[in-house]
Every structure is written in structure tokens, then in C-alpha cells.
Short mmCIF file of C-alpha atoms in Angstrom, two decimals:
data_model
loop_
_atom_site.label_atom_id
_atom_site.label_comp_id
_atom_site.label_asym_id
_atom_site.label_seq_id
_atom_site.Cartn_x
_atom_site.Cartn_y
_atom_site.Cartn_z
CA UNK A 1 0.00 0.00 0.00
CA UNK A 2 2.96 2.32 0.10
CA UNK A 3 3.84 1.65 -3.54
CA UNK A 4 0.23 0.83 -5.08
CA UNK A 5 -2.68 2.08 -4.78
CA UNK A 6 -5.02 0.35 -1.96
CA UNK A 7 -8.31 -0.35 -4.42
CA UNK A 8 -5.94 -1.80 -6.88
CA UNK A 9 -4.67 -4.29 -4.19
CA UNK A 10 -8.28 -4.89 -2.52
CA UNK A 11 -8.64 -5.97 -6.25
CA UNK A 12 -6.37 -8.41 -6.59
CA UNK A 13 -6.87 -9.72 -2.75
CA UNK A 14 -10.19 -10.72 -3.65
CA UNK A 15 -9.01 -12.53 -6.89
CA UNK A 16 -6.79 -14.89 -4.52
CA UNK A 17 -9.90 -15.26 -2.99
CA UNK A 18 -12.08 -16.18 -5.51
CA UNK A 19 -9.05 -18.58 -7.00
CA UNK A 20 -9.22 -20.29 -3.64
CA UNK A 21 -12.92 -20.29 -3.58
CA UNK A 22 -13.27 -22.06 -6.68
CA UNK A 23 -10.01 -24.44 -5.77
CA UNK A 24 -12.36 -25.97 -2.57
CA UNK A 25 -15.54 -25.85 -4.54
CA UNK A 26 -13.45 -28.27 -7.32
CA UNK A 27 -11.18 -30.22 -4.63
CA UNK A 28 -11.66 -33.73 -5.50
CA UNK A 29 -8.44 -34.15 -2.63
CA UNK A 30 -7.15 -32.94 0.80
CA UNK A 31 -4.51 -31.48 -1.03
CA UNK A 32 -6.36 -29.55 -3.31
CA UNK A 33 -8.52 -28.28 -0.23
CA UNK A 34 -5.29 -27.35 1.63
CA UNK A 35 -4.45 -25.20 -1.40
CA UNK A 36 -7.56 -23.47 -1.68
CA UNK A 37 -7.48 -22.45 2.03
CA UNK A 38 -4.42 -21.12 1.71
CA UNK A 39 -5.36 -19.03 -1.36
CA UNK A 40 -8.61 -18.05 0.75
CA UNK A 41 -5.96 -16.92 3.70
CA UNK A 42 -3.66 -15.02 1.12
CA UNK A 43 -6.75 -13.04 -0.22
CA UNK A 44 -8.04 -12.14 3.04
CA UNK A 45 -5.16 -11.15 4.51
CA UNK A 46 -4.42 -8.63 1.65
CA UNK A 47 -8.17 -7.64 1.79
CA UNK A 48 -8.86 -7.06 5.44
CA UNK A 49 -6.46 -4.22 6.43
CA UNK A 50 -6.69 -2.12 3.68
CA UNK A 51 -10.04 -2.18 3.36
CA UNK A 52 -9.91 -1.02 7.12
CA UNK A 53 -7.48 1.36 6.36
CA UNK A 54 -9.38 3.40 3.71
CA UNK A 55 -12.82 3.51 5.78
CA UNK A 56 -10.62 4.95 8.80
CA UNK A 57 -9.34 7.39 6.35
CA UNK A 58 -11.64 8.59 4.51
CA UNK A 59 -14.02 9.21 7.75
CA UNK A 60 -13.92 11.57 10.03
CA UNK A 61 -13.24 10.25 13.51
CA UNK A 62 -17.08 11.60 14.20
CA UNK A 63 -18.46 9.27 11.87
CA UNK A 64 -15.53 6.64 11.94
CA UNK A 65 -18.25 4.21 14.22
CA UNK A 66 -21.21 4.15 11.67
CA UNK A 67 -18.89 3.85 8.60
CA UNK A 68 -17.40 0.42 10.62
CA UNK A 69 -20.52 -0.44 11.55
CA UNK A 70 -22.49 -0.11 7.75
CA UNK A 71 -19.28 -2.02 6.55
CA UNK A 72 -19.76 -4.70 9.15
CA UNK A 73 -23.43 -4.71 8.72
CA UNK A 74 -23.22 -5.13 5.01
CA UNK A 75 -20.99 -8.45 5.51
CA UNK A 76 -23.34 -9.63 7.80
CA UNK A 77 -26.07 -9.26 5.47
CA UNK A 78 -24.77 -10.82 2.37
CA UNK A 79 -23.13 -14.01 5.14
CA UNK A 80 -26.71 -14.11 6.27
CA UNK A 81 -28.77 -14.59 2.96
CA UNK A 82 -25.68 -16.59 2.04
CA UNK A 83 -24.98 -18.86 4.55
CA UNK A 84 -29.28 -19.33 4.88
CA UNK A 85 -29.30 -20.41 1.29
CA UNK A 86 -26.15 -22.36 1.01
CA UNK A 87 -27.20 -24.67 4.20
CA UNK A 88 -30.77 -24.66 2.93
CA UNK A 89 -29.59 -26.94 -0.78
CA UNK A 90 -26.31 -28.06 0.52
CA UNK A 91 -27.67 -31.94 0.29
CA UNK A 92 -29.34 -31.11 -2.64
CA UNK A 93 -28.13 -31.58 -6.43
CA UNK A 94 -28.12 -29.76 -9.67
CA UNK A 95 -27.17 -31.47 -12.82
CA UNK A 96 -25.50 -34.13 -11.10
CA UNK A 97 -23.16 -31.59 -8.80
CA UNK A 98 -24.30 -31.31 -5.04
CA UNK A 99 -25.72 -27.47 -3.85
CA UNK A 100 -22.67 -26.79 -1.79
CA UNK A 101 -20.59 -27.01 -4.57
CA UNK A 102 -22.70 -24.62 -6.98
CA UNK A 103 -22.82 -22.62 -3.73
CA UNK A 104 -19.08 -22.12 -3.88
CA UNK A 105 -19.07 -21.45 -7.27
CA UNK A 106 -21.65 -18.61 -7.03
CA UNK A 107 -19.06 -16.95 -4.35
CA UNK A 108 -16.47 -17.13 -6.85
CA UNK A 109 -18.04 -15.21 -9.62
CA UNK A 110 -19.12 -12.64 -7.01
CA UNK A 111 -16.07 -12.12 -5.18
CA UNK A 112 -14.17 -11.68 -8.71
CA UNK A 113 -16.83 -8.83 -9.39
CA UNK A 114 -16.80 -7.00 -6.41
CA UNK A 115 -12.92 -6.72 -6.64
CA UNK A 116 -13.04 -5.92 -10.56
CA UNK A 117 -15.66 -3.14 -9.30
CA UNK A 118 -13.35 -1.72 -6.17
CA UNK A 119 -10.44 -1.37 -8.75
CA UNK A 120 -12.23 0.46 -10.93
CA UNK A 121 -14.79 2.80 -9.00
CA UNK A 122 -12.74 3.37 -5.85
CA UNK A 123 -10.53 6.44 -5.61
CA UNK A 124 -7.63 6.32 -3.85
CA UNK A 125 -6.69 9.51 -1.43
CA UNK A 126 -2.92 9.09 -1.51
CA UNK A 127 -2.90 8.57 -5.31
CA UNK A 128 -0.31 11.38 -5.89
CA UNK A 129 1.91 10.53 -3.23
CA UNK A 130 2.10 6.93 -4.44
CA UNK A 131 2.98 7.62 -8.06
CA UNK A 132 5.53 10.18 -6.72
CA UNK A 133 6.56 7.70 -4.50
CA UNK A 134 7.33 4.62 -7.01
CA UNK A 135 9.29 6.88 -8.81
CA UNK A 136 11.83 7.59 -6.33
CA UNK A 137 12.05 4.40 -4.12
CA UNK A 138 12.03 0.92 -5.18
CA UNK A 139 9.71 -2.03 -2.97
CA UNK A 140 12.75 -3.67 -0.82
CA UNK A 141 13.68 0.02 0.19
CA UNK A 142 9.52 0.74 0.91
CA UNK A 143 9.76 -2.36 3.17
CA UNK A 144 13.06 -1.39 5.18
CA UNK A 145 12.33 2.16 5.49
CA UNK A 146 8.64 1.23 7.12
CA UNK A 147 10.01 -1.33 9.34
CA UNK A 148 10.30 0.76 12.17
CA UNK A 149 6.67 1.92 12.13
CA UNK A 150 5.31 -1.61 12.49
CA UNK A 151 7.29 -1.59 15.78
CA UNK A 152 6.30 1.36 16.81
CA UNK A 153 2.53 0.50 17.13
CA UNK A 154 3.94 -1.53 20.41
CA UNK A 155 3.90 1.99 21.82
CA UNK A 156 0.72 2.59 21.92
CA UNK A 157 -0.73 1.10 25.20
CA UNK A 158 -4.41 0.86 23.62
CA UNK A 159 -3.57 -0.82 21.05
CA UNK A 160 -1.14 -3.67 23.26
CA UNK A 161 -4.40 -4.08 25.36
CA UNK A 162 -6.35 -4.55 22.52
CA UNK A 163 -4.40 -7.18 21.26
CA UNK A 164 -3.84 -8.87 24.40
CA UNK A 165 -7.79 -9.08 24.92
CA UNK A 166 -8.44 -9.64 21.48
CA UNK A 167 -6.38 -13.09 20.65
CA UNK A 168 -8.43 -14.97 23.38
CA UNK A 169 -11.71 -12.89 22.63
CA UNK A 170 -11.40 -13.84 18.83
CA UNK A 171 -11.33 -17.65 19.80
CA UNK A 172 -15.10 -17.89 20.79
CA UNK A 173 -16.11 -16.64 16.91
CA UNK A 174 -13.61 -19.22 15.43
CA UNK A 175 -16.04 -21.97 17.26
CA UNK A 176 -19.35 -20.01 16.15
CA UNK A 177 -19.34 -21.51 12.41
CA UNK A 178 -19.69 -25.24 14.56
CA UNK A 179 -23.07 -24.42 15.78
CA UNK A 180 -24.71 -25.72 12.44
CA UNK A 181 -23.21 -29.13 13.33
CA UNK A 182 -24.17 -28.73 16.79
CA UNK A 183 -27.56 -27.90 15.79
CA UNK A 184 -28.25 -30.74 13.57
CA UNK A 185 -26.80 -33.37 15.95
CA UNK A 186 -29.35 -31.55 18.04
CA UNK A 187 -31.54 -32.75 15.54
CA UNK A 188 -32.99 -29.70 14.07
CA UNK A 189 -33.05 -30.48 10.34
CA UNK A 190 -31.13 -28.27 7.38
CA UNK A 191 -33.81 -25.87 7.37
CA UNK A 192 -34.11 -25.45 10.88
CA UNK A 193 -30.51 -24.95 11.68
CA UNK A 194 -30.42 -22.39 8.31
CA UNK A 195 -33.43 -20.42 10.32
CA UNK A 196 -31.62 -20.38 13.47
CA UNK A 197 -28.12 -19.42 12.01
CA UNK A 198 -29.90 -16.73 9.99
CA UNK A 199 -31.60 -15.39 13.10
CA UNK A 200 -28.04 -14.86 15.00
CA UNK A 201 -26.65 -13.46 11.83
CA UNK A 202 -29.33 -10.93 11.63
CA UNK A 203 -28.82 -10.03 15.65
CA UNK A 204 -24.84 -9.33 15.01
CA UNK A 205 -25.79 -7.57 11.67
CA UNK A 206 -27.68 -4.98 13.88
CA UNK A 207 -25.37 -5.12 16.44
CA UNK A 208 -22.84 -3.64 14.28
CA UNK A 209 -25.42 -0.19 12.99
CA UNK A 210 -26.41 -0.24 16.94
CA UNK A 211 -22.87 -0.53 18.08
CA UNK A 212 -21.46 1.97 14.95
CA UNK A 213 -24.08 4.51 16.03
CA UNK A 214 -23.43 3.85 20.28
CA UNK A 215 -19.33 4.71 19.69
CA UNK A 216 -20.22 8.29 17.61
CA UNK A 217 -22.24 9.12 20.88
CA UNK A 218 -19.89 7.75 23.43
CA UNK A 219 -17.11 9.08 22.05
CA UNK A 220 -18.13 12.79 21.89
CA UNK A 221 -19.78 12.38 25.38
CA UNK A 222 -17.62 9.83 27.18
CA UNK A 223 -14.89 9.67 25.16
CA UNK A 224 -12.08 7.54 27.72
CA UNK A 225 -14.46 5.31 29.47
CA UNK A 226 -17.53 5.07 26.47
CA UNK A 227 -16.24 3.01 24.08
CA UNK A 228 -14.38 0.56 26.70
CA UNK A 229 -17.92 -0.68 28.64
CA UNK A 230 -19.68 -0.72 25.31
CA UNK A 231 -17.10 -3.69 25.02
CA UNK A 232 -17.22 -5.15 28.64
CA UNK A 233 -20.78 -4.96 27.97
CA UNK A 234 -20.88 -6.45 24.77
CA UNK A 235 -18.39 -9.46 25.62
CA UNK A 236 -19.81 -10.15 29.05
CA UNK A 237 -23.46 -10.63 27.79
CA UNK A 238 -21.91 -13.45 25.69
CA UNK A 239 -21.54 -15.93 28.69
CA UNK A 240 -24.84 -16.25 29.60
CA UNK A 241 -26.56 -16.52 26.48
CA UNK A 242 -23.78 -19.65 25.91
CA UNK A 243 -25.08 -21.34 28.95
CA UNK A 244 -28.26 -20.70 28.33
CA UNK A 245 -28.06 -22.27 25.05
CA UNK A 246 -26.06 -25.34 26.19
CA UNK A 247 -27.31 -26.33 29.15
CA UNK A 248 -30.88 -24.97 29.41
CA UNK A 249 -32.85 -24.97 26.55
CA UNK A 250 -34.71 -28.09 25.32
CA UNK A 251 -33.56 -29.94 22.62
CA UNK A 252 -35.89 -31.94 19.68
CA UNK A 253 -36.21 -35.13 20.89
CA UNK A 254 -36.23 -36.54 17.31
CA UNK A 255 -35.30 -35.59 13.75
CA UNK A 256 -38.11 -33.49 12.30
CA UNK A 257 -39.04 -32.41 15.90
CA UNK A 258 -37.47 -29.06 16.15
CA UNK A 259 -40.68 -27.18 15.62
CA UNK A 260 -42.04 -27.20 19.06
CA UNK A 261 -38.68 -25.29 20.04
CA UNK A 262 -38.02 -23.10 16.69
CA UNK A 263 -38.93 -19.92 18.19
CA UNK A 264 -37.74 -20.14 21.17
CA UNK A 265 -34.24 -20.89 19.44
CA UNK A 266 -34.80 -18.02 16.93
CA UNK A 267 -35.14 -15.76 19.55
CA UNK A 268 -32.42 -16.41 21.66
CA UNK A 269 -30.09 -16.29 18.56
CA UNK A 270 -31.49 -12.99 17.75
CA UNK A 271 -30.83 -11.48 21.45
CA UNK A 272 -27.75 -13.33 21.35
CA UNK A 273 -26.06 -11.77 18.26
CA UNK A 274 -27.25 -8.25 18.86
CA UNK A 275 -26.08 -8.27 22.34
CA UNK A 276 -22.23 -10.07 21.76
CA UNK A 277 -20.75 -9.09 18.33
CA UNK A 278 -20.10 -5.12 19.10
CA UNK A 279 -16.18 -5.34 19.73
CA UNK A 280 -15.57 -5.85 16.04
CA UNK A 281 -16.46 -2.54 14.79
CA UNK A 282 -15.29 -0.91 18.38
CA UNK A 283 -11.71 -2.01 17.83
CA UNK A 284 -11.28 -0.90 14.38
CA UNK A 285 -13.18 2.46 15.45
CA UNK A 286 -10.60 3.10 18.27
CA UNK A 287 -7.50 1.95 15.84
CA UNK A 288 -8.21 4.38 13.80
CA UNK A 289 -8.39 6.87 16.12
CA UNK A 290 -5.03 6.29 17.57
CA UNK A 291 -3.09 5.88 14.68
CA UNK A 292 -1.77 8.38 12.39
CA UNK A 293 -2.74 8.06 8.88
CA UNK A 294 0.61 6.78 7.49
CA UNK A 295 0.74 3.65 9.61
CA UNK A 296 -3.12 2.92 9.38
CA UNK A 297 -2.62 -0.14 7.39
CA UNK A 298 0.12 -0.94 9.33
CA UNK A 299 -2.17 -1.49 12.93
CA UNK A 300 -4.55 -3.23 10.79
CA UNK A 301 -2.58 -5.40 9.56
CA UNK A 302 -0.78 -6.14 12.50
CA UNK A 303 -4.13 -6.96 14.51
CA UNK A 304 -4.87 -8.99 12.01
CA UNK A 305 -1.98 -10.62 12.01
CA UNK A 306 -1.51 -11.32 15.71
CA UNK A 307 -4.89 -12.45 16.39
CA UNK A 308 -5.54 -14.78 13.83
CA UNK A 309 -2.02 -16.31 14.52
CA UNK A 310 -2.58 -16.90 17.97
#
């Protein structure tokens, strides 16, 4: 991002994805699986940060919480209808291919759109600089002579703390994605657990506007201790909805007996998603505060980076 422009490599992030994409939807091996996830991890990981990086920068810190939050919102949205849809048919066949696969594929040609839009409909803001910049400096001396400001995000306590709480708080939404198992061993059927998911993808897709919208107020009002019990908040309703869901709630007793408790469960998931999946947009809200411009891909990436490692 300091020699290219950051549309132009959104761009070609989300064509690793979509190679990867269509590299699991085809795997006829482990091995070609493997490869595909690591294509998927490539993409996102040239994705992620910069598309943080240009919403941080070219918002206003007064508006820096809703612009997360319609950008989380919208990816909760389009995993919602997705992931509904795509659990809905995956048993099912079409012309001799089963529904996952087709639902893979459908990914593919939309992820390869989105990024051939973003190259060529985004602006960038440092456009000028960067064409200046490639002139005069090639990429190994980019990298050395930014080296130092990757460590010098370790000197901002916020974001240490951040980090620190975020590795362990990232862990419980690496187990989410499980629940459709967990749900059908329940036995709720496909459609029931696609209703249920649905519901708790709705709850955090609000949670994100309601959360977006709470950080603009807090941080004008309350703007040291605000955004920090939105999160407390936010991560401590988690643990009762979790036991609630394990331990109390009745389960079907059969297959095709999930009715009785449908609503119940669609509730819950609702109250449970709205209430636990604020700390997203918070973190990148307050990163972007802290951070001077010319490192804000840098924390970004760095989060990224340290979280999903550990």
C-alpha cells in the first residue's frame, strides 16, 4: 500500500480469494482443499487491512463508528442470505453436482466482481503521493524504510491491550461456524438450523449499525471510558446466552421435531447476536483513532496478524 494504490490491491486480494474459492468448490483431494485455504488466507489477509485502512481514512473520527458499523453490517447481510441459502440446498443436487458445490461457485463469480468493481470505482486519497513515491524508491527500500513503524505501534498502550484481549476474545467466533453441526446433531433439520443461524446473523448484523451509532455518541460524550464498557458490555453478555443455550434450553427429541422449540431458538439467537458481536467494529473504530494516517494499514494489519495467529 505504500507503492500501489489500496483499491488496486483490494482488487487483486479478492481474486486470490475467488481462486481459492473455486479451488475448494473443485477439490476432489485434501490437497487440493489445503491449497484453496491457503489461497482463501492469502486473499483475506491482503483484503482485510486495507479495506480497514481506507474507511478509517476517509471518515472523520465523528463518523468513523457508523462507517465500521455499515461495513460490518453489510458483511453480515450478504453471510446471512448466504450462509441461509447455502445450508438450505447443501444436500441437494443440480445437474449431477451437489448445492454446496454450486454454492461455492456462485461466491467465486461474485467475489471476482466486487474486486473488478473496487479497482475500478474506488478512488484512492494518496494517489499522488504513491505515483511520486514509485518513482523515487524501489519495494525492498519501501519495506526497510517502514520497518520501524510496524514496531512502533507496540507503543501505543491501547492498542497492546487490545491485542492482548483480542487473541483470546477472537477464539469464541472461530467456534461459532460449529453451531450448524451442533444444531443438527441436536436434531434440528437443514432448514431449521439455516433459520436459526440466519436469526443470529441478523442479531450481530444490527449489532454492528447499533454498536457503529453507540461509539459516535460515546465518544463525543464519554470519550475515555464510552467506548471501553460498550465492550465489557458487549463481551460479558456473551456468557450467559452460551449457557443458556447449552445447558438450558430443550432440545428436539427426534429428527423433524425441532418445531415445538423453533422460536424459542430463533429468539435467543437474535438477542444473542445483537447483544455479543459489538467489539468488532469498536476495535477498528478506536485503531483508527489512535493511529496516524501513514501507519493505518500498518495497525490493521498487525491486529490482524496477531490475532488470527494466535
Amino acid at each position: 500500500s505504500e507503492m500501489l494504490p489500496r483499491p488496486q490491491l483490494v482488487g487483486l486480494g479478492m481474486m486470490f480469494w475467488a481462486c481459492g474459492l473455486a479451488l475448494c468448490g473443485m477439490a476432489a483431494s485434501f490437497e487440493m482443499l489445503f491449497a484453496g485455504r491457503m489461497l482463501n488466507g492469502v486473499g483475506l489477509g491482503i483484503v482485510q487491512p486495507l479495506l480497514y485502512s481506507m474507511v478509517a481514512d476517509k471518515n472523520p473520527p465523528s463518523k468513523r463508528g457508523t462507517a465500521f458499523g455499515a461495513l460490518f453490517f453489510a458483511g453480515q447481510v450478504c453471510q446471512t442470505l448466504f450462509g441461509f441459502f447455502a445450508t438450505k440446498y447443501a444436500a441437494q443436487s443440480l445437474f449431477g453436482f451437489p448445492g454446496w458445490r454450486w454454492s461455492i461457485a456462485f461466491v467465486v463469480v461474485l467475489s471476482a466482481l466486487v474486486g473488478l468493481l473496487i479497482v475500478l470505482t474506488v478512488e484512492e486519497p494518496n494517489a499522488p503521493f504513491l505515483a511520486e513515491r514509485r518513482k523515487q524508491h524501489s519495494c525492498c527500500s519501501v519495506i526497510i524504510q517502514n520497518m520501524p513503524k510496524v514496531f512502533s505501534l507496540f507503543r501505543y498502550p491501547t492498542f497492546v491491550l487490545i491485542l492482548i484481549q483480542g487473541a483470546p476474545g477472537t477464539a469464541p467466533w472461530t467456534v461459532f461456524p460449529f453451531f450448524t453441526q451442533w444444531l443438527e446433531l441436536s436434531c434440528f433439520t437443514h432448514n431449521e438450523t439455516a433459520t436459526i443461524l440466519a436469526a443470529f446473523t441478523w442479531g450481530c448484523a444490527c449489532s454492528n449499525l447499533v454498536s457503529g451509532a453507540l461509539l459516535n455518541f460515546v465518544a463525543r460524550r464519554f470519550p475515555d471510558h464510552g467506548p471501553p464498557t460498550i465492550a465489557n458490555i458487549s463481551v460479558a453478555s456473551g456468557v450467559p446466552f452460551l449457557i443458556l443455550l447449552f445447558f438450558v434450553l430443550p432440545k428436539p427429541e427426534a429428527l423433524d421435531d425441532g418445531g415445538k422449540e423453533l422460536l424459542l431458538y430463533l429468539i435467543t439467537f437474535v438477542v444473542f447476536g445483537l447483544g455479543a458481536a459489538m467489539c468488532g467494529v469498536l476495535n477498528k473504530k478506536v485503531f483508527g483513532d489512535i493511529a496516524p494516517a501513514p501507519i493505518l494499514t500498518y495497525i490493521y494489519a498487525v491486529d490482524q496478524l496477531i490475532e488470527n495467529t494466535l
